[in-house]
Amino acid sequence: MGNEFFKNRLNITRRHFFGKAAAGIGGLALGSLLIPKIWKGDGTDVSTSPLGLAQYAPKAKRIIYLCQNGAPSQYETFDYKPLLTKMMGQDLPESIRGGQRLTGMTASQTKFPLMGSYYSFRQHGQSGAYISDLLPNIAKIADDICIVRTMNTDAINHDPALTFLQTGAQVGNRPSMGAWMSYGLGSENKNLPAFCVLLSRGRGNGQGVYSKLWTNGFLDSTHQGVVFSSSEDPILYLNDAEGIDKQDRRRMLDHLAELNQLGFDESGDPEIQAKVQQYEMAYRMQTAVPELTDLSKEPDHIIKMYGPDCLVPGTYAANALLARKLSESGVRFVQLYHQGWDSHGNLPNEMGMQAQDVDRASAALITDLKQRGLLDETLVIWGGEFGRTNYCQGNFTPDNYGRDHHPRAYSIFMAGGGTKPGTVYGETDELGYNVAKDPVNIHDFHATVLHLMGINHEQLTYKHLGRRYRLTDVSGNVIPGLLA
């Protein structure tokens, strides 16, 4: 009678029950094979333990984020606005501005003369996407990228905007995107960090970058980004000191681990164990990093593709090539920062120099990944922290002008990793000041990136000071129009 009760209530037969149970046991077995330590619980809260598995089938396995620090103008790159050229010098209509806030650099201006692009635009690819002549190499891969013209952010100045873009909050001490990926998915290569950071400086007006952009925040310190130096020695102090060999180093680390274990047994501080893990990672990197960072062994056709600068340590081209090698080797999240895009004046010249630095190598990276069969599983992101105004900052001259910060609408592009290639998403108004259709705010952007990595953004959480935090804070929606 009991069996009949459950059968009628749940419509579950005995065969159905045992079939489901077998599938569940198989899933547990698979989990134990993928992550051998998954069942070695230590009694801690599950919300503070590395997760290590995607929550559903991911489109992308790894991310390369080409952050154009300083905010390149969308009007000189991807958002073609011929009406701006026709209305050159006319004042920005108040109906368009709508009382939106300005920075302190233009708030005192009495006039806001509209400024068309110094550079011409052409249509490219089967999609017919408009791309500036400033970026001829990126234009050649128009059918491989998804241009997003309606990014918008809450911040109007560089520090909070870049912090917001990288951590989902304008304040500090929040984990960065790379740290969340490391925490949520772990590493694919035990000999390399899950999160690596590469820095380069352009020839334009620069904005600083700082460690809070790749911080682990309140996650344990094993998830912090590892910065590669722009010198010929990419990881400082990685090599053994003179007179110390591998066996000496191994013995020293073993004794140090024993001492740290005593300290952990006494205090219970998880950071002690994190330090031990970092020492072990550094030990393994001694073997993996030197070969990985030797770009001189790349074949001639690859050097030609990225350009001769790829053999100069610390250049954008060298970092783009190194990013491919790191990603190919299983690094989960590679973050490039290229400074120099803050063009408040002399924009045509400064953006011209910046484009020379990044155009060829950015396109080469995507082409290189594609020809290796890696683009489908690698998400590449290119863009800055906000956009630029459609009016001139300071003195109005058609050939030499600047643009102020503009958070309401700007452009980025994405490639590979499950994004929809050869598309343009979203529309701005005729003057490019406001979003007209399909907005994408920072939380939506983060939710979409996590979705592509197989993570539900609402479920990737960490309990800290009594609250469960996440990269998307308390909002954010996946944008279906960006997905292939």
PDB file of N, CA, C and O in Angstrom, residues 421-464:
ATOM      1  N   PRO A 421      29.422  35.449 -33.488  1.00  0.00           N
ATOM      2  CA  PRO A 421      30.383  36.149 -34.353  1.00  0.00           C
ATOM      3  C   PRO A 421      29.696  36.920 -35.474  1.00  0.00           C
ATOM      4  O   PRO A 421      28.579  36.597 -35.887  1.00  0.00           O
ATOM      5  N   GLY A 422      30.388  37.945 -35.959  1.00  0.00           N
ATOM      6  CA  GLY A 422      29.892  38.703 -37.101  1.00  0.00           C
ATOM      7  C   GLY A 422      28.621  39.460 -36.823  1.00  0.00           C
ATOM      8  O   GLY A 422      27.776  39.604 -37.714  1.00  0.00           O
ATOM      9  N   THR A 423      28.455  39.957 -35.595  1.00  0.00           N
ATOM     10  CA  THR A 423      27.236  40.676 -35.233  1.00  0.00           C
ATOM     11  C   THR A 423      27.568  41.995 -34.552  1.00  0.00           C
ATOM     12  O   THR A 423      28.668  42.197 -34.031  1.00  0.00           O
ATOM     13  N   VAL A 424      26.584  42.879 -34.583  1.00  0.00           N
ATOM     14  CA  VAL A 424      26.643  44.139 -33.840  1.00  0.00           C
ATOM     15  C   VAL A 424      25.421  44.167 -32.941  1.00  0.00           C
ATOM     16  O   VAL A 424      24.289  44.034 -33.416  1.00  0.00           O
ATOM     17  N   TYR A 425      25.645  44.311 -31.650  1.00  0.00           N
ATOM     18  CA  TYR A 425      24.538  44.272 -30.689  1.00  0.00           C
ATOM     19  C   TYR A 425      24.287  45.663 -30.124  1.00  0.00           C
ATOM     20  O   TYR A 425      25.195  46.341 -29.673  1.00  0.00           O
ATOM     21  N   GLY A 426      23.009  46.067 -30.150  1.00  0.00           N
ATOM     22  CA  GLY A 426      22.603  47.325 -29.541  1.00  0.00           C
ATOM     23  C   GLY A 426      22.748  48.525 -30.464  1.00  0.00           C
ATOM     24  O   GLY A 426      23.521  48.513 -31.427  1.00  0.00           O
ATOM     25  N   GLU A 427      21.979  49.564 -30.157  1.00  0.00           N
ATOM     26  CA  GLU A 427      22.016  50.802 -30.940  1.00  0.00           C
ATOM     27  C   GLU A 427      22.010  51.999 -29.998  1.00  0.00           C
ATOM     28  O   GLU A 427      21.331  51.991 -28.970  1.00  0.00           O
ATOM     29  N   THR A 428      22.773  53.001 -30.378  1.00  0.00           N
ATOM     30  CA  THR A 428      22.718  54.283 -29.669  1.00  0.00           C
ATOM     31  C   THR A 428      21.922  55.282 -30.514  1.00  0.00           C
ATOM     32  O   THR A 428      21.616  55.017 -31.681  1.00  0.00           O
ATOM     33  N   ASP A 429      21.577  56.431 -29.922  1.00  0.00           N
ATOM     34  CA  ASP A 429      20.819  57.436 -30.683  1.00  0.00           C
ATOM     35  C   ASP A 429      21.678  58.017 -31.804  1.00  0.00           C
ATOM     36  O   ASP A 429      22.864  57.683 -31.937  1.00  0.00           O
ATOM     37  N   GLU A 430      21.105  58.877 -32.611  1.00  0.00           N
ATOM     38  CA  GLU A 430      21.796  59.373 -33.812  1.00  0.00           C
ATOM     39  C   GLU A 430      23.082  60.129 -33.492  1.00  0.00           C
ATOM     40  O   GLU A 430      23.985  60.200 -34.325  1.00  0.00           O
ATOM     41  N   LEU A 431      23.158  60.671 -32.283  1.00  0.00           N
ATOM     42  CA  LEU A 431      24.363  61.386 -31.873  1.00  0.00           C
ATOM     43  C   LEU A 431      25.241  60.540 -30.944  1.00  0.00           C
ATOM     44  O   LEU A 431      26.263  61.014 -30.454  1.00  0.00           O
ATOM     45  N   GLY A 432      24.816  59.304 -30.688  1.00  0.00           N
ATOM     46  CA  GLY A 432      25.631  58.384 -29.909  1.00  0.00           C
ATOM     47  C   GLY A 432      25.716  58.675 -28.429  1.00  0.00           C
ATOM     48  O   GLY A 432      26.555  58.101 -27.735  1.00  0.00           O
ATOM     49  N   TYR A 433      24.830  59.527 -27.915  1.00  0.00           N
ATOM     50  CA  TYR A 433      24.931  59.935 -26.513  1.00  0.00           C
ATOM     51  C   TYR A 433      24.241  58.968 -25.563  1.00  0.00           C
ATOM     52  O   TYR A 433      24.736  58.681 -24.477  1.00  0.00           O
ATOM     53  N   ASN A 434      23.083  58.439 -25.986  1.00  0.00           N
ATOM     54  CA  ASN A 434      22.288  57.557 -25.141  1.00  0.00           C
ATOM     55  C   ASN A 434      22.031  56.215 -25.842  1.00  0.00           C
ATOM     56  O   ASN A 434      22.080  56.124 -27.072  1.00  0.00           O
ATOM     57  N   VAL A 435      21.733  55.205 -25.052  1.00  0.00           N
ATOM     58  CA  VAL A 435      21.340  53.907 -25.609  1.00  0.00           C
ATOM     59  C   VAL A 435      19.922  54.015 -26.159  1.00  0.00           C
ATOM     60  O   VAL A 435      19.014  54.484 -25.477  1.00  0.00           O
ATOM     61  N   ALA A 436      19.747  53.601 -27.404  1.00  0.00           N
ATOM     62  CA  ALA A 436      18.422  53.608 -28.025  1.00  0.00           C
ATOM     63  C   ALA A 436      17.774  52.231 -27.986  1.00  0.00           C
ATOM     64  O   ALA A 436      16.545  52.110 -27.953  1.00  0.00           O
ATOM     65  N   LYS A 437      18.597  51.187 -27.974  1.00  0.00           N
ATOM     66  CA  LYS A 437      18.050  49.827 -28.030  1.00  0.00           C
ATOM     67  C   LYS A 437      19.065  48.846 -27.439  1.00  0.00           C
ATOM     68  O   LYS A 437      20.259  48.934 -27.709  1.00  0.00           O
ATOM     69  N   ASP A 438      18.576  47.924 -26.625  1.00  0.00           N
ATOM     70  CA  ASP A 438      19.365  46.808 -26.090  1.00  0.00           C
ATOM     71  C   ASP A 438      20.565  47.261 -25.237  1.00  0.00           C
ATOM     72  O   ASP A 438      21.728  47.048 -25.602  1.00  0.00           O
ATOM     73  N   PRO A 439      20.314  47.848 -24.089  1.00  0.00           N
ATOM     74  CA  PRO A 439      21.424  48.251 -23.202  1.00  0.00           C
ATOM     75  C   PRO A 439      22.108  47.043 -22.569  1.00  0.00           C
ATOM     76  O   PRO A 439      21.497  45.993 -22.365  1.00  0.00           O
ATOM     77  N   VAL A 440      23.373  47.204 -22.242  1.00  0.00           N
ATOM     78  CA  VAL A 440      24.149  46.181 -21.526  1.00  0.00           C
ATOM     79  C   VAL A 440      24.920  46.890 -20.417  1.00  0.00           C
ATOM     80  O   VAL A 440      25.904  47.579 -20.698  1.00  0.00           O
ATOM     81  N   ASN A 441      24.453  46.758 -19.168  1.00  0.00           N
ATOM     82  CA  ASN A 441      25.216  47.373 -18.088  1.00  0.00           C
ATOM     83  C   ASN A 441      26.283  46.410 -17.572  1.00  0.00           C
ATOM     84  O   ASN A 441      26.364  45.259 -18.010  1.00  0.00           O
ATOM     85  N   ILE A 442      27.097  46.881 -16.655  1.00  0.00           N
ATOM     86  CA  ILE A 442      28.231  46.090 -16.197  1.00  0.00           C
ATOM     87  C   ILE A 442      27.786  44.774 -15.557  1.00  0.00           C
ATOM     88  O   ILE A 442      28.392  43.718 -15.792  1.00  0.00           O
ATOM     89  N   HIS A 443      26.721  44.798 -14.770  1.00  0.00           N
ATOM     90  CA  HIS A 443      26.243  43.561 -14.148  1.00  0.00           C
ATOM     91  C   HIS A 443      25.733  42.572 -15.202  1.00  0.00           C
ATOM     92  O   HIS A 443      25.940  41.357 -15.071  1.00  0.00           O
ATOM     93  N   ASP A 444      25.071  43.079 -16.246  1.00  0.00           N
ATOM     94  CA  ASP A 444      24.638  42.198 -17.341  1.00  0.00           C
ATOM     95  C   ASP A 444      25.842  41.576 -18.046  1.00  0.00           C
ATOM     96  O   ASP A 444      25.840  40.385 -18.396  1.00  0.00           O
ATOM     97  N   PHE A 445      26.842  42.396 -18.255  1.00  0.00           N
ATOM     98  CA  PHE A 445      28.082  41.932 -18.891  1.00  0.00           C
ATOM     99  C   PHE A 445      28.713  40.809 -18.078  1.00  0.00           C
ATOM    100  O   PHE A 445      29.066  39.746 -18.610  1.00  0.00           O
ATOM    101  N   HIS A 446      28.836  41.017 -16.769  1.00  0.00           N
ATOM    102  CA  HIS A 446      29.420  39.982 -15.904  1.00  0.00           C
ATOM    103  C   HIS A 446      28.569  38.713 -15.898  1.00  0.00           C
ATOM    104  O   HIS A 446      29.111  37.594 -15.941  1.00  0.00           O
ATOM    105  N   ALA A 447      27.253  38.876 -15.818  1.00  0.00           N
ATOM    106  CA  ALA A 447      26.362  37.703 -15.814  1.00  0.00           C
ATOM    107  C   ALA A 447      26.531  36.894 -17.093  1.00  0.00           C
ATOM    108  O   ALA A 447      26.537  35.648 -17.062  1.00  0.00           O
ATOM    109  N   THR A 448      26.684  37.586 -18.218  1.00  0.00           N
ATOM    110  CA  THR A 448      26.837  36.913 -19.509  1.00  0.00           C
ATOM    111  C   THR A 448      28.168  36.185 -19.604  1.00  0.00           C
ATOM    112  O   THR A 448      28.247  35.046 -20.089  1.00  0.00           O
ATOM    113  N   VAL A 449      29.241  36.844 -19.133  1.00  0.00           N
ATOM    114  CA  VAL A 449      30.566  36.209 -19.146  1.00  0.00           C
ATOM    115  C   VAL A 449      30.568  34.951 -18.280  1.00  0.00           C
ATOM    116  O   VAL A 449      31.068  33.899 -18.691  1.00  0.00           O
ATOM    117  N   LEU A 450      29.978  35.036 -17.091  1.00  0.00           N
ATOM    118  CA  LEU A 450      29.906  33.866 -16.226  1.00  0.00           C
ATOM    119  C   LEU A 450      29.073  32.751 -16.873  1.00  0.00           C
ATOM    120  O   LEU A 450      29.427  31.569 -16.795  1.00  0.00           O
ATOM    121  N   HIS A 451      27.990  33.143 -17.526  1.00  0.00           N
ATOM    122  CA  HIS A 451      27.148  32.157 -18.217  1.00  0.00           C
ATOM    123  C   HIS A 451      27.949  31.416 -19.285  1.00  0.00           C
ATOM    124  O   HIS A 451      27.852  30.183 -19.410  1.00  0.00           O
ATOM    125  N   LEU A 452      28.757  32.156 -20.044  1.00  0.00           N
ATOM    126  CA  LEU A 452      29.571  31.529 -21.080  1.00  0.00           C
ATOM    127  C   LEU A 452      30.586  30.552 -20.486  1.00  0.00           C
ATOM    128  O   LEU A 452      30.958  29.572 -21.132  1.00  0.00           O
ATOM    129  N   MET A 453      30.987  30.807 -19.241  1.00  0.00           N
ATOM    130  CA  MET A 453      31.919  29.919 -18.553  1.00  0.00           C
ATOM    131  C   MET A 453      31.208  28.778 -17.825  1.00  0.00           C
ATOM    132  O   MET A 453      31.840  27.997 -17.112  1.00  0.00           O
ATOM    133  N   GLY A 454      29.886  28.695 -17.997  1.00  0.00           N
ATOM    134  CA  GLY A 454      29.132  27.607 -17.386  1.00  0.00           C
ATOM    135  C   GLY A 454      28.702  27.867 -15.966  1.00  0.00           C
ATOM    136  O   GLY A 454      28.396  26.931 -15.226  1.00  0.00           O
ATOM    137  N   ILE A 455      28.663  29.143 -15.559  1.00  0.00           N
ATOM    138  CA  ILE A 455      28.352  29.501 -14.174  1.00  0.00           C
ATOM    139  C   ILE A 455      27.082  30.340 -14.112  1.00  0.00           C
ATOM    140  O   ILE A 455      26.940  31.326 -14.850  1.00  0.00           O
ATOM    141  N   ASN A 456      26.174  29.980 -13.239  1.00  0.00           N
ATOM    142  CA  ASN A 456      25.007  30.801 -12.931  1.00  0.00           C
ATOM    143  C   ASN A 456      25.456  31.918 -11.991  1.00  0.00           C
ATOM    144  O   ASN A 456      25.882  31.650 -10.866  1.00  0.00           O
ATOM    145  N   HIS A 457      25.376  33.152 -12.446  1.00  0.00           N
ATOM    146  CA  HIS A 457      25.932  34.266 -11.675  1.00  0.00           C
ATOM    147  C   HIS A 457      25.261  34.445 -10.323  1.00  0.00           C
ATOM    148  O   HIS A 457      25.852  34.995  -9.382  1.00  0.00           O
ATOM    149  N   GLU A 458      24.033  33.968 -10.178  1.00  0.00           N
ATOM    150  CA  GLU A 458      23.336  34.101  -8.903  1.00  0.00           C
ATOM    151  C   GLU A 458      23.766  33.039  -7.897  1.00  0.00           C
ATOM    152  O   GLU A 458      23.498  33.165  -6.701  1.00  0.00           O
ATOM    153  N   GLN A 459      24.449  32.000  -8.381  1.00  0.00           N
ATOM    154  CA  GLN A 459      24.842  30.908  -7.504  1.00  0.00           C
ATOM    155  C   GLN A 459      26.323  30.908  -7.143  1.00  0.00           C
ATOM    156  O   GLN A 459      26.731  30.205  -6.215  1.00  0.00           O
ATOM    157  N   LEU A 460      27.127  31.695  -7.867  1.00  0.00           N
ATOM    158  CA  LEU A 460      28.540  31.811  -7.511  1.00  0.00           C
ATOM    159  C   LEU A 460      28.659  32.852  -6.394  1.00  0.00           C
ATOM    160  O   LEU A 460      28.768  34.053  -6.647  1.00  0.00           O
ATOM    161  N   THR A 461      28.619  32.402  -5.149  1.00  0.00           N
ATOM    162  CA  THR A 461      28.593  33.306  -4.000  1.00  0.00           C
ATOM    163  C   THR A 461      29.678  32.947  -2.997  1.00  0.00           C
ATOM    164  O   THR A 461      30.239  31.848  -3.014  1.00  0.00           O
ATOM    165  N   TYR A 462      29.944  33.902  -2.103  1.00  0.00           N
ATOM    166  CA  TYR A 462      30.909  33.692  -1.027  1.00  0.00           C
ATOM    167  C   TYR A 462      30.392  34.428   0.205  1.00  0.00           C
ATOM    168  O   TYR A 462      30.064  35.611   0.141  1.00  0.00           O
ATOM    169  N   LYS A 463      30.321  33.706   1.301  1.00  0.00           N
ATOM    170  CA  LYS A 463      29.807  34.302   2.533  1.00  0.00           C
ATOM    171  C   LYS A 463      30.920  35.057   3.254  1.00  0.00           C
ATOM    172  O   LYS A 463      31.959  34.480   3.593  1.00  0.00           O
ATOM    173  N   HIS A 464      30.684  36.346   3.486  1.00  0.00           N
ATOM    174  CA  HIS A 464      31.686  37.206   4.111  1.00  0.00           C
ATOM    175  C   HIS A 464      30.982  38.215   5.005  1.00  0.00           C
ATOM    176  O   HIS A 464      30.060  38.915   4.562  1.00  0.00           O
TER     177      HIS A 464
END
